[in-house]
Amino acid sequence: KAGVTQTPRYLIKTRGQQVTLSCSPISGHRSVSWYQQTPGQGLQFLFEYFSETQRNKGNFPGRFSGRQFSNSRSEMNVSTLELGDSALYLCASSGTGLTEAFFGQGTRLTVV
Amino acid sequence: GQQLNQSPQSMFIQEGEDVSMNCTSSSIFNTWLWYKQDPGEGPVLLIALYKAGELTSNGRLTAQFGITRKDSFLNISASIPSDVGIYFCAGQLGSSNTGKLIFGQGTTLQVKP
């Protein structure tokens, strides 16, 4: 069974631009969560999608948004990028009713 | 926001030694998970715990869900060089019915051959 796939692996963007990251969950998983990982703050929950609906949201500004498609694939978007948005963005998928989250390799975003 | 206090922050041990790390919180958790992360990669799930008092093993790894539901520990026996990495605890709050996980700050493990 293929794992969680995130694309792209690396991105370099300029301050003020926007970016879209993609995540394909494990086949059959309907829950997709996004996390931001930085050296200072660690792993911070961004939001979770289940059956195309946002089920939970972390404490991030509105510049961070996401969506989920009918095939459970998910995207997250960050608008008006700031230097502090530089981080490893991780996507995790879970099966229905299960808490075990399986992570992708992440997208390393660098904002310059 | 909610926090998990994970300790120690880092460990430098000799190959063959046993390792112990733990996480504590002021909140009650439904689930405790332990992950290992290698540089540049995503966290890999090691062990999942669902019931207070539960003790679960995965090879040389053993983890327990604390009786109070506010703590968990992970033990690694007879460490080997490939155990090097960052270990994270993560929990789902008792009041939560979603996939949101709270993570500890991580324990960096280095093993000297």
Short mmCIF file of C-alpha atoms in Angstrom, two decimals:
data_model
loop_
_atom_site.label_atom_id
_atom_site.label_comp_id
_atom_site.label_asym_id
_atom_site.label_seq_id
_atom_site.Cartn_x
_atom_site.Cartn_y
_atom_site.Cartn_z
CA LYS A 1 0.00 0.00 0.00
CA ALA A 2 1.46 3.35 -0.99
CA GLY A 3 2.11 5.81 1.80
CA VAL A 4 1.23 9.47 2.08
CA THR A 5 2.64 11.44 -0.84
CA GLN A 6 3.40 15.14 -0.65
CA THR A 7 4.43 17.36 -3.53
CA PRO A 8 6.61 19.19 -4.11
CA ARG A 9 9.40 18.15 -1.71
CA TYR A 10 11.09 21.54 -1.81
CA LEU A 11 9.93 25.05 -2.62
CA ILE A 12 11.55 28.45 -2.58
CA LYS A 13 9.21 31.43 -2.68
CA THR A 14 9.54 35.16 -2.33
CA ARG A 15 7.90 37.12 0.46
CA GLY A 16 4.41 38.22 -0.59
CA GLN A 17 3.83 35.34 -2.98
CA GLN A 18 1.40 32.52 -2.41
CA VAL A 19 1.99 28.77 -2.47
CA THR A 20 -0.05 25.61 -2.82
CA LEU A 21 1.06 22.28 -1.40
CA SER A 22 -0.46 18.94 -2.27
CA CYS A 23 -1.07 15.74 -0.30
CA SER A 24 -2.33 12.35 -1.43
CA PRO A 25 -3.38 10.21 1.55
CA ILE A 26 -3.08 6.47 1.96
CA SER A 27 -5.71 4.73 -0.15
CA GLY A 28 -8.94 4.43 1.81
CA HIS A 29 -8.05 7.12 4.36
CA ARG A 30 -10.57 9.95 4.49
CA SER A 31 -8.97 12.16 7.15
CA VAL A 32 -6.10 14.43 6.17
CA SER A 33 -4.35 16.73 8.63
CA TRP A 34 -1.68 19.35 8.05
CA TYR A 35 1.10 20.35 10.43
CA GLN A 36 3.81 23.00 10.37
CA GLN A 37 7.19 22.05 11.80
CA THR A 38 9.79 24.65 12.76
CA PRO A 39 12.83 24.44 15.05
CA GLY A 40 11.35 26.96 17.45
CA GLN A 41 7.72 25.86 17.65
CA GLY A 42 7.96 22.15 16.85
CA LEU A 43 5.01 20.43 15.23
CA GLN A 44 1.93 22.63 15.20
CA PHE A 45 -1.52 21.52 13.98
CA LEU A 46 -2.88 23.58 11.08
CA PHE A 47 -6.17 21.92 10.15
CA GLU A 48 -7.90 18.62 9.47
CA TYR A 49 -10.21 17.64 6.63
CA PHE A 50 -12.63 14.74 6.57
CA SER A 51 -14.96 13.98 3.67
CA GLU A 52 -14.19 17.34 2.04
CA THR A 53 -15.09 19.29 5.21
CA GLN A 54 -12.76 21.07 7.59
CA ARG A 55 -13.26 19.28 10.89
CA ASN A 56 -10.76 21.14 13.07
CA LYS A 57 -8.51 24.15 12.81
CA GLY A 58 -5.40 25.23 14.68
CA ASN A 59 -4.33 28.71 15.71
CA PHE A 60 -2.95 30.00 12.45
CA PRO A 61 -3.89 33.19 10.59
CA GLY A 62 -6.39 33.16 7.76
CA ARG A 63 -3.55 33.26 5.24
CA PHE A 64 -3.37 29.50 5.79
CA SER A 65 -6.19 27.62 4.14
CA GLY A 66 -6.90 24.19 2.78
CA ARG A 67 -9.35 22.00 0.99
CA GLN A 68 -10.04 18.37 0.34
CA PHE A 69 -11.31 16.79 -2.84
CA SER A 70 -13.76 13.94 -3.31
CA ASN A 71 -10.87 11.48 -3.75
CA SER A 72 -9.53 12.60 -0.31
CA ARG A 73 -6.52 14.36 -1.80
CA SER A 74 -5.87 17.62 -0.03
CA GLU A 75 -4.18 20.92 -0.75
CA MET A 76 -3.10 23.69 1.54
CA ASN A 77 -2.51 27.25 0.45
CA VAL A 78 -0.55 30.01 2.09
CA SER A 79 -1.10 33.52 0.75
CA THR A 80 1.04 36.62 1.22
CA LEU A 81 4.03 34.61 2.37
CA GLU A 82 6.15 35.88 5.24
CA LEU A 83 9.70 34.93 6.16
CA GLY A 84 8.35 33.19 9.26
CA ASP A 85 6.35 30.79 7.10
CA SER A 86 9.57 28.98 6.22
CA ALA A 87 9.05 25.50 7.61
CA LEU A 88 8.55 21.83 6.90
CA TYR A 89 4.86 21.28 6.11
CA LEU A 90 3.67 17.80 6.91
CA CYS A 91 0.53 16.05 5.85
CA ALA A 92 -0.87 13.04 7.70
CA SER A 93 -3.72 10.70 6.88
CA SER A 94 -5.86 8.54 9.14
CA GLY A 95 -8.41 5.84 8.58
CA THR A 96 -12.03 6.41 9.64
CA GLY A 97 -12.39 6.30 13.42
CA LEU A 98 -8.67 5.84 14.00
CA THR A 99 -6.29 8.28 15.63
CA GLU A 100 -3.10 6.77 14.19
CA ALA A 101 -1.77 9.36 11.78
CA PHE A 102 0.67 8.41 9.04
CA PHE A 103 2.86 11.20 7.76
CA GLY A 104 4.26 12.04 4.37
CA GLN A 105 7.85 13.16 3.82
CA GLY A 106 6.84 16.79 3.96
CA THR A 107 7.34 19.86 1.81
CA ARG A 108 10.24 22.09 2.79
CA LEU A 109 9.15 25.69 2.13
CA THR A 110 11.73 28.45 2.19
CA VAL A 111 10.55 32.04 1.96
CA VAL A 112 13.19 34.58 0.93
CA GLY B 1 -2.50 26.23 23.71
CA GLN B 2 -2.22 22.67 24.97
CA GLN B 3 1.30 21.41 25.50
CA LEU B 4 3.08 18.18 26.09
CA ASN B 5 6.24 18.30 28.15
CA GLN B 6 8.70 15.82 26.73
CA SER B 7 11.97 14.92 28.43
CA PRO B 8 14.80 14.68 28.12
CA GLN B 9 15.45 17.11 25.28
CA SER B 10 18.47 15.15 24.13
CA MET B 11 20.42 12.03 24.99
CA PHE B 12 23.86 10.81 23.99
CA ILE B 13 24.34 7.16 24.83
CA GLN B 14 26.59 4.22 24.11
CA GLU B 15 25.44 1.49 21.74
CA GLY B 16 23.82 -1.32 23.73
CA GLU B 17 22.45 0.93 26.46
CA ASP B 18 18.74 1.23 27.26
CA VAL B 19 16.94 4.54 26.76
CA SER B 20 13.89 6.01 28.43
CA MET B 21 11.93 9.15 27.58
CA ASN B 22 8.57 10.44 28.72
CA CYS B 23 5.81 12.94 28.13
CA THR B 24 3.54 14.60 30.63
CA SER B 25 0.60 16.95 30.39
CA SER B 26 -1.87 18.73 32.63
CA SER B 27 -4.68 17.50 30.35
CA ILE B 28 -6.20 14.08 29.88
CA PHE B 29 -5.46 12.29 26.61
CA ASN B 30 -7.49 9.62 24.79
CA THR B 31 -4.58 8.36 22.79
CA TRP B 32 -0.81 8.47 22.96
CA LEU B 33 1.38 7.96 19.92
CA TRP B 34 5.15 7.73 19.62
CA TYR B 35 6.95 8.74 16.43
CA LYS B 36 10.55 8.77 15.18
CA GLN B 37 11.76 11.34 12.70
CA ASP B 38 14.95 11.21 10.66
CA PRO B 39 16.47 14.39 9.19
CA GLY B 40 14.51 15.68 6.20
CA GLU B 41 11.80 13.06 6.55
CA GLY B 42 8.32 12.90 8.04
CA PRO B 43 7.64 11.27 11.42
CA VAL B 44 7.19 7.51 11.36
CA LEU B 45 4.68 5.95 13.75
CA LEU B 46 6.31 3.56 16.23
CA ILE B 47 3.63 2.70 18.77
CA ALA B 48 0.00 3.67 19.43
CA LEU B 49 -1.63 3.44 22.88
CA TYR B 50 -5.38 3.66 23.45
CA LYS B 51 -6.13 2.64 27.05
CA ALA B 52 -4.92 3.88 30.41
CA GLY B 53 -2.34 1.47 31.78
CA GLU B 54 -1.75 -0.14 28.39
CA LEU B 55 1.76 -1.45 27.83
CA THR B 56 2.71 -2.14 24.21
CA SER B 57 5.90 -3.40 22.59
CA ASN B 58 7.26 -3.15 19.08
CA GLY B 59 10.54 -5.05 18.87
CA ARG B 60 13.01 -3.34 21.18
CA LEU B 61 10.55 -0.51 21.87
CA THR B 62 8.09 -0.52 24.76
CA ALA B 63 5.62 2.24 25.55
CA GLN B 64 3.02 2.73 28.26
CA PHE B 65 -0.12 4.84 28.59
CA GLY B 66 -0.10 6.32 32.09
CA ILE B 67 -2.87 5.40 34.53
CA THR B 68 -3.82 9.04 35.01
CA ARG B 69 -4.04 9.44 31.19
CA LYS B 70 -1.76 12.46 31.50
CA ASP B 71 1.55 10.81 30.72
CA SER B 72 3.34 8.20 28.65
CA PHE B 73 6.83 6.79 28.38
CA LEU B 74 8.89 5.10 25.69
CA ASN B 75 11.76 2.71 26.38
CA ILE B 76 14.29 1.51 23.83
CA SER B 77 16.34 -1.49 24.87
CA ALA B 78 19.82 -2.38 23.64
CA SER B 79 20.17 0.72 21.45
CA ILE B 80 21.85 0.47 18.05
CA PRO B 81 23.23 3.21 15.76
CA SER B 82 20.11 3.27 13.57
CA ASP B 83 18.06 4.36 16.60
CA VAL B 84 19.54 7.82 16.08
CA GLY B 85 16.87 10.41 15.40
CA ILE B 86 14.25 12.59 17.04
CA TYR B 87 11.49 10.89 18.99
CA PHE B 88 8.14 12.61 19.47
CA CYS B 89 5.21 11.84 21.66
CA ALA B 90 1.79 12.94 20.44
CA GLY B 91 -1.60 12.81 22.03
CA GLN B 92 -5.24 13.27 21.23
CA LEU B 93 -7.07 15.24 23.91
CA GLY B 94 -9.77 13.50 25.90
CA SER B 95 -12.35 16.04 24.75
CA SER B 96 -11.47 15.69 21.08
CA ASN B 97 -13.15 13.47 18.52
CA THR B 98 -11.05 14.57 15.57
CA GLY B 99 -7.64 13.80 14.20
CA LYS B 100 -5.92 16.76 15.86
CA LEU B 101 -2.72 15.71 17.62
CA ILE B 102 -0.68 17.65 20.16
CA PHE B 103 3.06 16.99 19.91
CA GLY B 104 5.87 17.11 22.43
CA GLN B 105 9.02 19.04 21.63
CA GLY B 106 10.97 15.89 20.84
CA THR B 107 13.91 13.95 22.28
CA THR B 108 17.05 13.89 20.15
CA LEU B 109 18.85 10.59 20.51
CA GLN B 110 22.46 10.05 19.54
CA VAL B 111 24.08 6.64 19.81
CA LYS B 112 27.83 6.17 19.94
CA PRO B 113 28.99 2.92 18.32
#
